[in-house]
CSV table of C-alpha atoms in Angstrom, one decimal:
chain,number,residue,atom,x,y,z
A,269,UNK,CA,10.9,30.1,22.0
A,270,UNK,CA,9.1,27.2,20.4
A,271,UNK,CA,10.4,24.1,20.1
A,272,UNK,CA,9.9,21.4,16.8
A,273,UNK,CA,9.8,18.0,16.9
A,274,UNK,CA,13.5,17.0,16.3
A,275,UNK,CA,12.3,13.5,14.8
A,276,UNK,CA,11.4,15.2,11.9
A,277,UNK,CA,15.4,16.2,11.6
A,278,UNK,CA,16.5,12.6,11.4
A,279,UNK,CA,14.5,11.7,7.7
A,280,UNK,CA,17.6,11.1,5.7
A,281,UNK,CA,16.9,13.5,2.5
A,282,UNK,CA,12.8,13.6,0.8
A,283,UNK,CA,10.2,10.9,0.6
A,284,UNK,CA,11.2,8.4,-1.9
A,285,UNK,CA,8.7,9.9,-5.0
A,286,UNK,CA,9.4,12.9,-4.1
A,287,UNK,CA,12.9,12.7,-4.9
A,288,UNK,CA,11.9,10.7,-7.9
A,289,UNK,CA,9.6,13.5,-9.1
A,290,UNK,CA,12.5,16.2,-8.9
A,291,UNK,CA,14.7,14.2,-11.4
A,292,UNK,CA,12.6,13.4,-13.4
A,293,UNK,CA,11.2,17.1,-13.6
A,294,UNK,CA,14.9,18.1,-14.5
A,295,UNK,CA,15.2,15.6,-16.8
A,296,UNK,CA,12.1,16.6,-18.5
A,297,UNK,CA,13.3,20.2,-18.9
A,298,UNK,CA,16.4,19.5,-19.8
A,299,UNK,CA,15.2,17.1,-22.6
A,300,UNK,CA,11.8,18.6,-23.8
A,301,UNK,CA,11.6,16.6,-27.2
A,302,UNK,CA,11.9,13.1,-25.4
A,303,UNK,CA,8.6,11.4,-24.3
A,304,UNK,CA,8.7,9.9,-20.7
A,305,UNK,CA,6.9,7.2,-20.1
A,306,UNK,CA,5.8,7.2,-16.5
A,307,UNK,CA,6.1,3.5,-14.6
A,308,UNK,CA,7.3,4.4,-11.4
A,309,UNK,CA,4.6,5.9,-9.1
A,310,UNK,CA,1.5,3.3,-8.3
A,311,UNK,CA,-1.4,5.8,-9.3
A,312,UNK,CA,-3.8,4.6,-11.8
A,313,UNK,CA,-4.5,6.3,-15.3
A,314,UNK,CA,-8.3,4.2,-15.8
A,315,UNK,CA,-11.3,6.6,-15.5
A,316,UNK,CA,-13.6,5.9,-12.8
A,317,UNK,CA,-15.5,3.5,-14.0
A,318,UNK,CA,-19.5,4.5,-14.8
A,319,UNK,CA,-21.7,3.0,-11.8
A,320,UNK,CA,-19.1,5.2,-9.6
A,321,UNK,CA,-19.4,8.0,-12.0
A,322,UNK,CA,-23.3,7.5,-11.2
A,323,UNK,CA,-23.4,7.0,-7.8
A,324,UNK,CA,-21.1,10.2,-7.1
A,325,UNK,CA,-23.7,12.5,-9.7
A,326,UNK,CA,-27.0,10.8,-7.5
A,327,UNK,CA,-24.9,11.8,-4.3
A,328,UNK,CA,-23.7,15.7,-5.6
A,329,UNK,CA,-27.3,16.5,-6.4
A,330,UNK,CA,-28.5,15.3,-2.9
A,331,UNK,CA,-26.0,17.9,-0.9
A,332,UNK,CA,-28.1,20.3,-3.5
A,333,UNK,CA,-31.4,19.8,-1.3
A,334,UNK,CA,-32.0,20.5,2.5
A,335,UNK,CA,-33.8,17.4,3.0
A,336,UNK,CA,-31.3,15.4,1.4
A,337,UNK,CA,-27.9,17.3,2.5
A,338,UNK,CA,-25.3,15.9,4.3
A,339,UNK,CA,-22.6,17.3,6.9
A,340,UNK,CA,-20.3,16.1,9.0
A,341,UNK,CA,-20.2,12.2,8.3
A,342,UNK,CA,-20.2,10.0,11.5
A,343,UNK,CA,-16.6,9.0,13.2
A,344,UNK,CA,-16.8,5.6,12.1
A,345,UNK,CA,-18.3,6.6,8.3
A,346,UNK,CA,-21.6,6.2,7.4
A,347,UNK,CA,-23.6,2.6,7.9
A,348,UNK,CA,-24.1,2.2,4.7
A,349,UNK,CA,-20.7,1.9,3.4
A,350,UNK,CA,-19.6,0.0,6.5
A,351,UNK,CA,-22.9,-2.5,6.1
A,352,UNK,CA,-21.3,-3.0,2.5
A,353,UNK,CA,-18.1,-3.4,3.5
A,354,UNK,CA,-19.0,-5.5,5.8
A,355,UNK,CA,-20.8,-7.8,3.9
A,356,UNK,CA,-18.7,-8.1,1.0
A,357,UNK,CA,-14.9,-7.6,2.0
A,358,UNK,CA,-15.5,-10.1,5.0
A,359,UNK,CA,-18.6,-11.8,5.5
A,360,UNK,CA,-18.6,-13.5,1.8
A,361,UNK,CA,-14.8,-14.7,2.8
A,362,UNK,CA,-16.4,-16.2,6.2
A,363,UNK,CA,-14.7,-13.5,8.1
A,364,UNK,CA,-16.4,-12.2,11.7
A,365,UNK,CA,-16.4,-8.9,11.4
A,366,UNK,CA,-18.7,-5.9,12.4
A,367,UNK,CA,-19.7,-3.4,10.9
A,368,UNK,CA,-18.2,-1.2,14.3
A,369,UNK,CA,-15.2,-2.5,13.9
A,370,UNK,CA,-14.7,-0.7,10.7
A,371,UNK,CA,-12.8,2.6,10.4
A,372,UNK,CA,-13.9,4.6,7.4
A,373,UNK,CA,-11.0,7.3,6.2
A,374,UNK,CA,-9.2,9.0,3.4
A,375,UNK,CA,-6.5,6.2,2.4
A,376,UNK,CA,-4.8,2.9,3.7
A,377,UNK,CA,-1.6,5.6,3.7
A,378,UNK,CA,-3.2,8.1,6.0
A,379,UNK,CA,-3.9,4.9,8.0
A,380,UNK,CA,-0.8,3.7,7.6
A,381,UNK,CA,1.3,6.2,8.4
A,382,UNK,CA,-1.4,7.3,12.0
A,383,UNK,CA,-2.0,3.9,13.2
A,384,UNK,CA,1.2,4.4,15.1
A,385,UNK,CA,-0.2,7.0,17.3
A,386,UNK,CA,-2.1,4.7,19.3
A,387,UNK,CA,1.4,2.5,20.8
A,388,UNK,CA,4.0,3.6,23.3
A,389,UNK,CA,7.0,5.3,21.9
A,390,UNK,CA,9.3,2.4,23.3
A,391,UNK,CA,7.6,-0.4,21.2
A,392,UNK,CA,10.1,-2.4,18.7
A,393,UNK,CA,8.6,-2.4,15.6
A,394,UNK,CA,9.5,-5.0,12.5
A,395,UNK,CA,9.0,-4.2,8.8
A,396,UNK,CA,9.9,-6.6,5.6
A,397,UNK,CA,12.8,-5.0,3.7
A,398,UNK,CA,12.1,-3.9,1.2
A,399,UNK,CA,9.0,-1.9,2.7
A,400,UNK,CA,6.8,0.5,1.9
A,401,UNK,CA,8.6,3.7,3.2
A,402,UNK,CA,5.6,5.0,4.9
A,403,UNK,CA,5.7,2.3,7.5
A,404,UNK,CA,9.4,3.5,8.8
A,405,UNK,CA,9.1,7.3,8.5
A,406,UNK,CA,5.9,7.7,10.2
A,407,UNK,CA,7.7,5.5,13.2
A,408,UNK,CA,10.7,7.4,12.8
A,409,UNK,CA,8.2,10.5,13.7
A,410,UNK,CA,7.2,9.7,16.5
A,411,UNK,CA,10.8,8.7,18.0
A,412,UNK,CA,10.2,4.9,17.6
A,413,UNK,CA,13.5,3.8,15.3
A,414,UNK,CA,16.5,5.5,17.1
A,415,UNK,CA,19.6,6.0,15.0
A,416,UNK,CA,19.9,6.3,11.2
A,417,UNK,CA,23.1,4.6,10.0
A,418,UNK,CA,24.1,6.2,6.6
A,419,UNK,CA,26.5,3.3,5.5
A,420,UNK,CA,24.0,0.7,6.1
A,421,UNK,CA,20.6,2.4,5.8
A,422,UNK,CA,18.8,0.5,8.7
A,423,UNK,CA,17.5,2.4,11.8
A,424,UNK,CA,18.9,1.2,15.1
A,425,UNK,CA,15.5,-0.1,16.9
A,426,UNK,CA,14.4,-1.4,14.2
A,427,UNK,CA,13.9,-5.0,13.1
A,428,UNK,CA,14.5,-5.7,9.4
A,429,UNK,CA,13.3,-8.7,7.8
A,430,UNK,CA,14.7,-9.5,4.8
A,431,UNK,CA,12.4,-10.6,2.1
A,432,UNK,CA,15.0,-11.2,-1.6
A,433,UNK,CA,15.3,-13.5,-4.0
A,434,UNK,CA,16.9,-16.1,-1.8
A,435,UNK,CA,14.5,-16.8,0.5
A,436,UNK,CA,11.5,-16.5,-2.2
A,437,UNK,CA,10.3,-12.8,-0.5
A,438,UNK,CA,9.1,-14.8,2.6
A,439,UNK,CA,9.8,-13.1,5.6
A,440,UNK,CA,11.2,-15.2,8.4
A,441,UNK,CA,10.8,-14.9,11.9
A,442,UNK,CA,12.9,-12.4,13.4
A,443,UNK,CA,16.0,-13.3,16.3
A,444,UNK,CA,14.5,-10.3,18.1
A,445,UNK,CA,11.0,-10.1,19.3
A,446,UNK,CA,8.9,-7.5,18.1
A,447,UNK,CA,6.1,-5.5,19.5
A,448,UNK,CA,4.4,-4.0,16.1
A,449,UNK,CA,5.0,-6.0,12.7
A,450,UNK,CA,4.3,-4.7,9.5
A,451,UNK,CA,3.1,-7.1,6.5
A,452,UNK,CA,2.1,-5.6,3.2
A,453,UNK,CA,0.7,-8.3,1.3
A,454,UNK,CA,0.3,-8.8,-2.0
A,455,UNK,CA,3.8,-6.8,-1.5
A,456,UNK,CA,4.2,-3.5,-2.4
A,457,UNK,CA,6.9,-3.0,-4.1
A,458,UNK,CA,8.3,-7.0,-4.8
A,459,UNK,CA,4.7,-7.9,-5.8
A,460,UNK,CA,5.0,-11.0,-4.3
A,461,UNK,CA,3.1,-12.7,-1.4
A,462,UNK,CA,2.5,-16.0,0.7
A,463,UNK,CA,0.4,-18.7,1.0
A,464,UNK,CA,-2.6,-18.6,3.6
A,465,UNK,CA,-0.7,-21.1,5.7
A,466,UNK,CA,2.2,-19.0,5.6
A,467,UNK,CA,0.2,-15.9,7.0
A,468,UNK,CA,-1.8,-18.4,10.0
A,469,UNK,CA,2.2,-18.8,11.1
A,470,UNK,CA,2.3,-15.4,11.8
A,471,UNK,CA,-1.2,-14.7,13.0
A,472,UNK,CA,0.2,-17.6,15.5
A,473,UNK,CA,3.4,-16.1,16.0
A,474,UNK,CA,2.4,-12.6,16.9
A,475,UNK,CA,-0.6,-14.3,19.5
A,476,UNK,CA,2.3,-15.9,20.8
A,477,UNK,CA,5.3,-13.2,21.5
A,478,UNK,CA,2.3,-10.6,22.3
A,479,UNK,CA,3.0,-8.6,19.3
A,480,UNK,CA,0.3,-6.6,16.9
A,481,UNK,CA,0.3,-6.9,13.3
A,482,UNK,CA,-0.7,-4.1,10.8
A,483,UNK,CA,-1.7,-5.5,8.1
A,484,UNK,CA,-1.9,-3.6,4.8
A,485,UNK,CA,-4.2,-5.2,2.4
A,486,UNK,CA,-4.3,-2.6,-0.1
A,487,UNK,CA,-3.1,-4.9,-3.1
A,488,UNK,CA,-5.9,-8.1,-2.4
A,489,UNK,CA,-8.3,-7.5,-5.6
A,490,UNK,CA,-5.4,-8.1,-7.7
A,491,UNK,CA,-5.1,-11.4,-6.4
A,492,UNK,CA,-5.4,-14.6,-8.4
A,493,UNK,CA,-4.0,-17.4,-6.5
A,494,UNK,CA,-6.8,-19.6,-4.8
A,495,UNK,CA,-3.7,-20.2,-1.8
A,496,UNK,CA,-3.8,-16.4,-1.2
A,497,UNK,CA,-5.6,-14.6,1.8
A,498,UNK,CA,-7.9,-11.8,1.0
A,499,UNK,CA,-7.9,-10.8,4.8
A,500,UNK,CA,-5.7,-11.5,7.5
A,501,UNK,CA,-9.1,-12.5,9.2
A,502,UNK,CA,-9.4,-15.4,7.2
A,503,UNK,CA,-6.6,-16.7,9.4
A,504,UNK,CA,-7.3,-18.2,12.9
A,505,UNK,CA,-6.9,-16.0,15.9
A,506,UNK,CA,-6.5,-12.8,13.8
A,507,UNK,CA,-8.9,-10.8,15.8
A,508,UNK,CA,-6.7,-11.0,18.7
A,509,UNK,CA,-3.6,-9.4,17.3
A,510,UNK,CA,-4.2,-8.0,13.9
A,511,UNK,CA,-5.5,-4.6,12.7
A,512,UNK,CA,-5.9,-4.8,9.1
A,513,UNK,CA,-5.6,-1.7,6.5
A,514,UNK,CA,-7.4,-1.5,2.9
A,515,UNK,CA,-7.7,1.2,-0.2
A,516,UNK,CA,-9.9,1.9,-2.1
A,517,UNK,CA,-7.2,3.2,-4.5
A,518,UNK,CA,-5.9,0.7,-6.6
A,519,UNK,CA,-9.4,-2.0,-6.9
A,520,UNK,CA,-11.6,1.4,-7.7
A,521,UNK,CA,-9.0,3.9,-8.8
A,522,UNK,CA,-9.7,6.3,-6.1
A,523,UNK,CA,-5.8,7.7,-6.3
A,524,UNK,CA,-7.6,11.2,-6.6
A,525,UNK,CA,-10.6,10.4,-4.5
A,526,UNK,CA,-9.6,9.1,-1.7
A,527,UNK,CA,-11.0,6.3,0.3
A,528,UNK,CA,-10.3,3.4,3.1
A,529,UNK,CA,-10.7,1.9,6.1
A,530,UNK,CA,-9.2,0.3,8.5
A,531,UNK,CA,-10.7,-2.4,10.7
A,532,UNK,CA,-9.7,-2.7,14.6
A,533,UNK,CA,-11.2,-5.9,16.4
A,534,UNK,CA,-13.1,-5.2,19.7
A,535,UNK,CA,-11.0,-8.6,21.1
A,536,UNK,CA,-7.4,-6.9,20.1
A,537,UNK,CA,-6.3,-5.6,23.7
A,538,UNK,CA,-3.4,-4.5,25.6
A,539,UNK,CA,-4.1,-6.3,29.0
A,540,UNK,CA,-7.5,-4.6,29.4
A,541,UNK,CA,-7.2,-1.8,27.0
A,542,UNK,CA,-9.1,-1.9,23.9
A,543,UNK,CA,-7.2,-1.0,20.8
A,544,UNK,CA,-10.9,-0.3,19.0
A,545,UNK,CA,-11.6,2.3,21.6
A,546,UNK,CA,-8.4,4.2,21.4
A,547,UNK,CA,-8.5,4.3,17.6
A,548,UNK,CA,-12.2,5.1,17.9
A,549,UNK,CA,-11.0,7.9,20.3
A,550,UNK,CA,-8.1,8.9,18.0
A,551,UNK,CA,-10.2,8.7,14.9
A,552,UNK,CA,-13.2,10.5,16.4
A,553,UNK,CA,-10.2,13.9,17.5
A,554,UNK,CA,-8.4,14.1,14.3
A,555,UNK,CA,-10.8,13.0,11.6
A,556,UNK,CA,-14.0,14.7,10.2
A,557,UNK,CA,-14.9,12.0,8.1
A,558,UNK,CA,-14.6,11.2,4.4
A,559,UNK,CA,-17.2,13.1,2.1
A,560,UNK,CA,-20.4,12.0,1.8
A,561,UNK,CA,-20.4,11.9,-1.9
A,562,UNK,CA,-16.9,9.9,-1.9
A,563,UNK,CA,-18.3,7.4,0.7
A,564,UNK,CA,-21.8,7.3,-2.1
A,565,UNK,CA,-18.5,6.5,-5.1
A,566,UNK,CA,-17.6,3.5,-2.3
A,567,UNK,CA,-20.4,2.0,-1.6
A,568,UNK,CA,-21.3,1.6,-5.4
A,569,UNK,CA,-18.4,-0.3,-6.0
A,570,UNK,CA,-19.8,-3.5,-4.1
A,571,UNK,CA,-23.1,-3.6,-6.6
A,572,UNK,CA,-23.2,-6.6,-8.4
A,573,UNK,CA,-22.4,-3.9,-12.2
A,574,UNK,CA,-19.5,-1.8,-9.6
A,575,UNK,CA,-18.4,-5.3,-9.1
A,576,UNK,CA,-18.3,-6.5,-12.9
A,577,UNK,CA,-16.8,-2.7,-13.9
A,578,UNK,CA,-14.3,-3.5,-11.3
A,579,UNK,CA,-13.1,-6.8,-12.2
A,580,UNK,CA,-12.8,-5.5,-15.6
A,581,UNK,CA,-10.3,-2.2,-14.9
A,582,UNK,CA,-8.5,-4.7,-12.4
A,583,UNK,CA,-7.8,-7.2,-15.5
A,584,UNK,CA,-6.3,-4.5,-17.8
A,585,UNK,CA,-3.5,-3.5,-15.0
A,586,UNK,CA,-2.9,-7.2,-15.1
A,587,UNK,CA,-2.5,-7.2,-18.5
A,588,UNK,CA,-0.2,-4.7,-18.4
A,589,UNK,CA,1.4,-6.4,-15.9
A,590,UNK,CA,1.8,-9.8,-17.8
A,591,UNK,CA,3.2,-7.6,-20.8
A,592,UNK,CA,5.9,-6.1,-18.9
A,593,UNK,CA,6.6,-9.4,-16.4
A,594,UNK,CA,7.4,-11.5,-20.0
A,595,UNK,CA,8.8,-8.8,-22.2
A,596,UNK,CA,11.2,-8.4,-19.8
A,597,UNK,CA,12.0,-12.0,-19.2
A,598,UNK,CA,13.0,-12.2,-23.1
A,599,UNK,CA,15.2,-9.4,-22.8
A,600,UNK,CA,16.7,-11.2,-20.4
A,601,UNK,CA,15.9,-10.0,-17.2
A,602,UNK,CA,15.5,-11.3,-13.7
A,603,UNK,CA,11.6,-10.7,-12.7
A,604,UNK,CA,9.2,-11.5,-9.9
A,605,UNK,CA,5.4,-10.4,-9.1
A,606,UNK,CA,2.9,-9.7,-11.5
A,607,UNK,CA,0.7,-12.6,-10.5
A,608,UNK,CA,-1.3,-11.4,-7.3
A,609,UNK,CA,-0.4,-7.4,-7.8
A,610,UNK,CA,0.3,-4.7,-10.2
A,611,UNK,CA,4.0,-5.0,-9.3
A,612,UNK,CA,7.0,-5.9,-11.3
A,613,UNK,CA,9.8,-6.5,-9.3
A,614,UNK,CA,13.0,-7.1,-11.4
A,615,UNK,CA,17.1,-7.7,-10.7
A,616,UNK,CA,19.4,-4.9,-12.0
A,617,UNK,CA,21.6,-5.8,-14.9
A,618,UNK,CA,25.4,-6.3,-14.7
A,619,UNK,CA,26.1,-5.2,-11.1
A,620,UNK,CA,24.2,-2.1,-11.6
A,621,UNK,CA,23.0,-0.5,-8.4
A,622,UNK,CA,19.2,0.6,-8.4
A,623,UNK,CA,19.6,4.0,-9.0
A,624,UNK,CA,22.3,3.7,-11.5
A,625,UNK,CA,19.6,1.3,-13.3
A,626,UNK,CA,16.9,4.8,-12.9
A,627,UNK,CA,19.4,6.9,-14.6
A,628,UNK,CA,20.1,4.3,-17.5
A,629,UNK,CA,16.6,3.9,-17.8
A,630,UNK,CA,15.3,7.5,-18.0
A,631,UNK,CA,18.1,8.6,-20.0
A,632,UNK,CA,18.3,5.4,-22.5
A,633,UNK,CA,15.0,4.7,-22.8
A,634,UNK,CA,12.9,7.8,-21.6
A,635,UNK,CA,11.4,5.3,-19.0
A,636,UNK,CA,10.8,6.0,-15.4
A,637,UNK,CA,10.6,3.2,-12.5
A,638,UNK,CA,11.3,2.6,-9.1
A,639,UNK,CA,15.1,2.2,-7.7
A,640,UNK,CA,14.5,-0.8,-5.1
A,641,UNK,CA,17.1,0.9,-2.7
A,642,UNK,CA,14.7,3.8,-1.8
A,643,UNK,CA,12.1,0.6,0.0
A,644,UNK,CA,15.2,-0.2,2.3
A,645,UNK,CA,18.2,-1.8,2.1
A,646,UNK,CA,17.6,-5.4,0.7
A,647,UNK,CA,15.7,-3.4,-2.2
A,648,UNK,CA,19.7,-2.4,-3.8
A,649,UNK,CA,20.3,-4.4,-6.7
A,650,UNK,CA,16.5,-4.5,-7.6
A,651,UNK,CA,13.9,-2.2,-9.3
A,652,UNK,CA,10.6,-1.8,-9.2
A,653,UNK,CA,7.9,-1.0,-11.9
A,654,UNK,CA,4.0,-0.4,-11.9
A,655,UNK,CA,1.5,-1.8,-14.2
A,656,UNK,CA,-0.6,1.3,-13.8
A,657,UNK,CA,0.2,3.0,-16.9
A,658,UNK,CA,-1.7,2.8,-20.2
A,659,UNK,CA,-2.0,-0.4,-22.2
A,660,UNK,CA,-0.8,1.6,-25.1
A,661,UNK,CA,2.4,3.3,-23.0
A,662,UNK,CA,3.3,-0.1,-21.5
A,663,UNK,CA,3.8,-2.0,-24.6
A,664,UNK,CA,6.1,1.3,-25.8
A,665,UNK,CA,8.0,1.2,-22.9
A,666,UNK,CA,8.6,-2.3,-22.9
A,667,UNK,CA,10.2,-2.1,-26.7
A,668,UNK,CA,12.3,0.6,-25.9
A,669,UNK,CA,13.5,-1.7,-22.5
A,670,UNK,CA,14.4,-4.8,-25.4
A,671,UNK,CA,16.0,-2.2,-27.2
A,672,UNK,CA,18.6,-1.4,-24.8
């Protein structure tokens, strides 16, 4: 008889949004007059903006002609979005990096999540806490994090680095040396990050324990901080232990899209392996390529109007997230982020834990957000909630929050 993979068996309950989706789905039916105003999930509500719009119509009407119709797309993604990426994500920043060395796919989660594939099931992997559940579960997969402990949350083998509100969201150094590390920066979900010194110590950290960071960049065109990294390549010695991960979801709103990359240095070896040609290897077996047209939508977004159009749709999420970050300071809250990302991270009022504080929300105020416990166990007592939403939305749902 066949046999599953009994990995899968040891995810406690559904993916965080998931789970969010069914209550608020039963709430919704239960309470059909009440307007929910949705603050929870990171997808954007913008419209592509028009020079993607464009460049996606010029691209449909070229699969319409045999001279100008594309197929399969090549492993790495087509030159021209590379050459732009290239050019603009690391060149302009003073970053070395080739166009080869970029990885063209479907989304920093698909990355995310697969990356794994490529290291040995025994590695000791080390994620901030609270983390981006995707990081965990895709190890957990693959037999990576040994034994879930219910009471505590935490996974046996793996190394948790707490970031809260005592130590500023700066992850420290773990006791225990870790193979793979996991920064997500601009965080997702505190919103916070660190200074470009701060991210050299770990560059020189992990060259120094042997270790491999993957580095999820997905959040860097919200950033506004001149001390902030746009790449982990900006640091020194980056290219010898970093892999670095970037969307295309959240600077172009390609939620429903679906575009990214991820760039793999040739110099990043294990002994004498190459991590680029394993990924390459990896890449080229399980991946067909993103579409043509979708790769046209990407490249547009580097032209000096994708660029201005961009900048613009970036600015209005950061409004949003300036009007929830202070109308929730004058109601009195706790909050942190909303400076370099679309991320409000806040406390939990009067010893409420973070899912009691979802319930009180939806139900009192018809508002939905994150509960900080479902990113790991440092995340209880803390709540999370996305400047994503509409301008107009945001400001309601911030009244009805002071009105509480």
């Amino acid at each position: 008889m066949f046999k599953i993979n009994e990995n899968y068996q040891k995810l406690p309950g559904s993916y965080l949004f998931s789970g969010i989706a069914k209550k608020v789905s039963a709430f919704t039916q239960a309470n059909p007059d009440r307007e929910v105003i949705r603050l929870g999930i990171g997808d954007v509500t913008q419209p592509l903006v028009p020079t993607v719009i464009e460049a996606m119509h010029r691209a449909v009407d070229e699969m319409g002609k045999a001279e100008t119709f594309h197929g399969y797309a090549p492993d790495l993604g087509y030159e021209f979005l590379r050459n732009a990426i290239a050019a603009n994500d690391y060149a302009a920043r003073g970053c070395n990096i080739a166009p080869d060395e970029i990885f063209v796919s479907d989304g920093a989660k698909s990355d995310s999540a697969n990356i794994q594939e490529i290291f040995g099931a025994d590695n000791k992997i080390a994620v901030c806490d609270p983390v981006y559940p995707v990081y965990v579960d895709s190890n957990v997969m693959s037999g990576r994090t040994g034994v879930y402990n219910t009471e505590t949350e935490t996974w046996s083998d793996v190394i948790y680095m707490p970031c809260t509100m005592e130590n500023g969201f700066v992850p420290e150094f773990p006791k225990e040396t870790p193979d793979m590390i996991y920064l997500c920066l601009p965080n997702n979900p505190t919103g916070t990050t660190i200074t470009k010194a701060q991210l050299q110590e770990w560059v020189d950290y992990a060259n120094k324990v042997g270790a491999v960071i993957i580095y999820d960049g997905a959040y860097e065109a919200y950033i506004s901080e001149e001390d902030v990294a746009h790449s982990i390549y900006e640091c020194q010695g980056a290219r010898t232990c970093a892999i670095e991960l970037k969307s295309f979801s959240k600077n172009a709103g390609f939620t429903g899209v679906r575009l990214g990359y991820a760039v793999v240095p040739k110099e990043l070896k294990c002994g004498e392996v190459s991590l680029h040609g394993m990924w390459a290897r990896r890449h080229g077996t399980k991946f067909n390529g993103a579409p043509y047209i979708v790769q046209r939508a990407g490249e547009a977004t580097y032209s000096p109007q994708g660029k201005a159009e961009l900048k613009e749709q970036v600015a209005y999420y950061m409004k949003n997230a300036s009007v929830i970050k202070e109308g929730l300071k004058d109601a009195g809250y706790t909050v942190f982020g909303g400076v370099n990302a679309p991320y409000i991270w806040l406390k939990t009022p009067e010893q409420m834990t973070s899912w009691e504080f979802f319930d009180y929300l939806l139900e009192q105020a018809n508002v939905v957000g994150t509960p900080g416990s479902g990113f790991g166990p440092s995340g209880e007592g803390y709540f999370r909630l996305t400047a994503f939403g509409s301008y107009e939305n945001t400001l309601t749902a911030i009244e009805r929050i002071k009105k509480l």
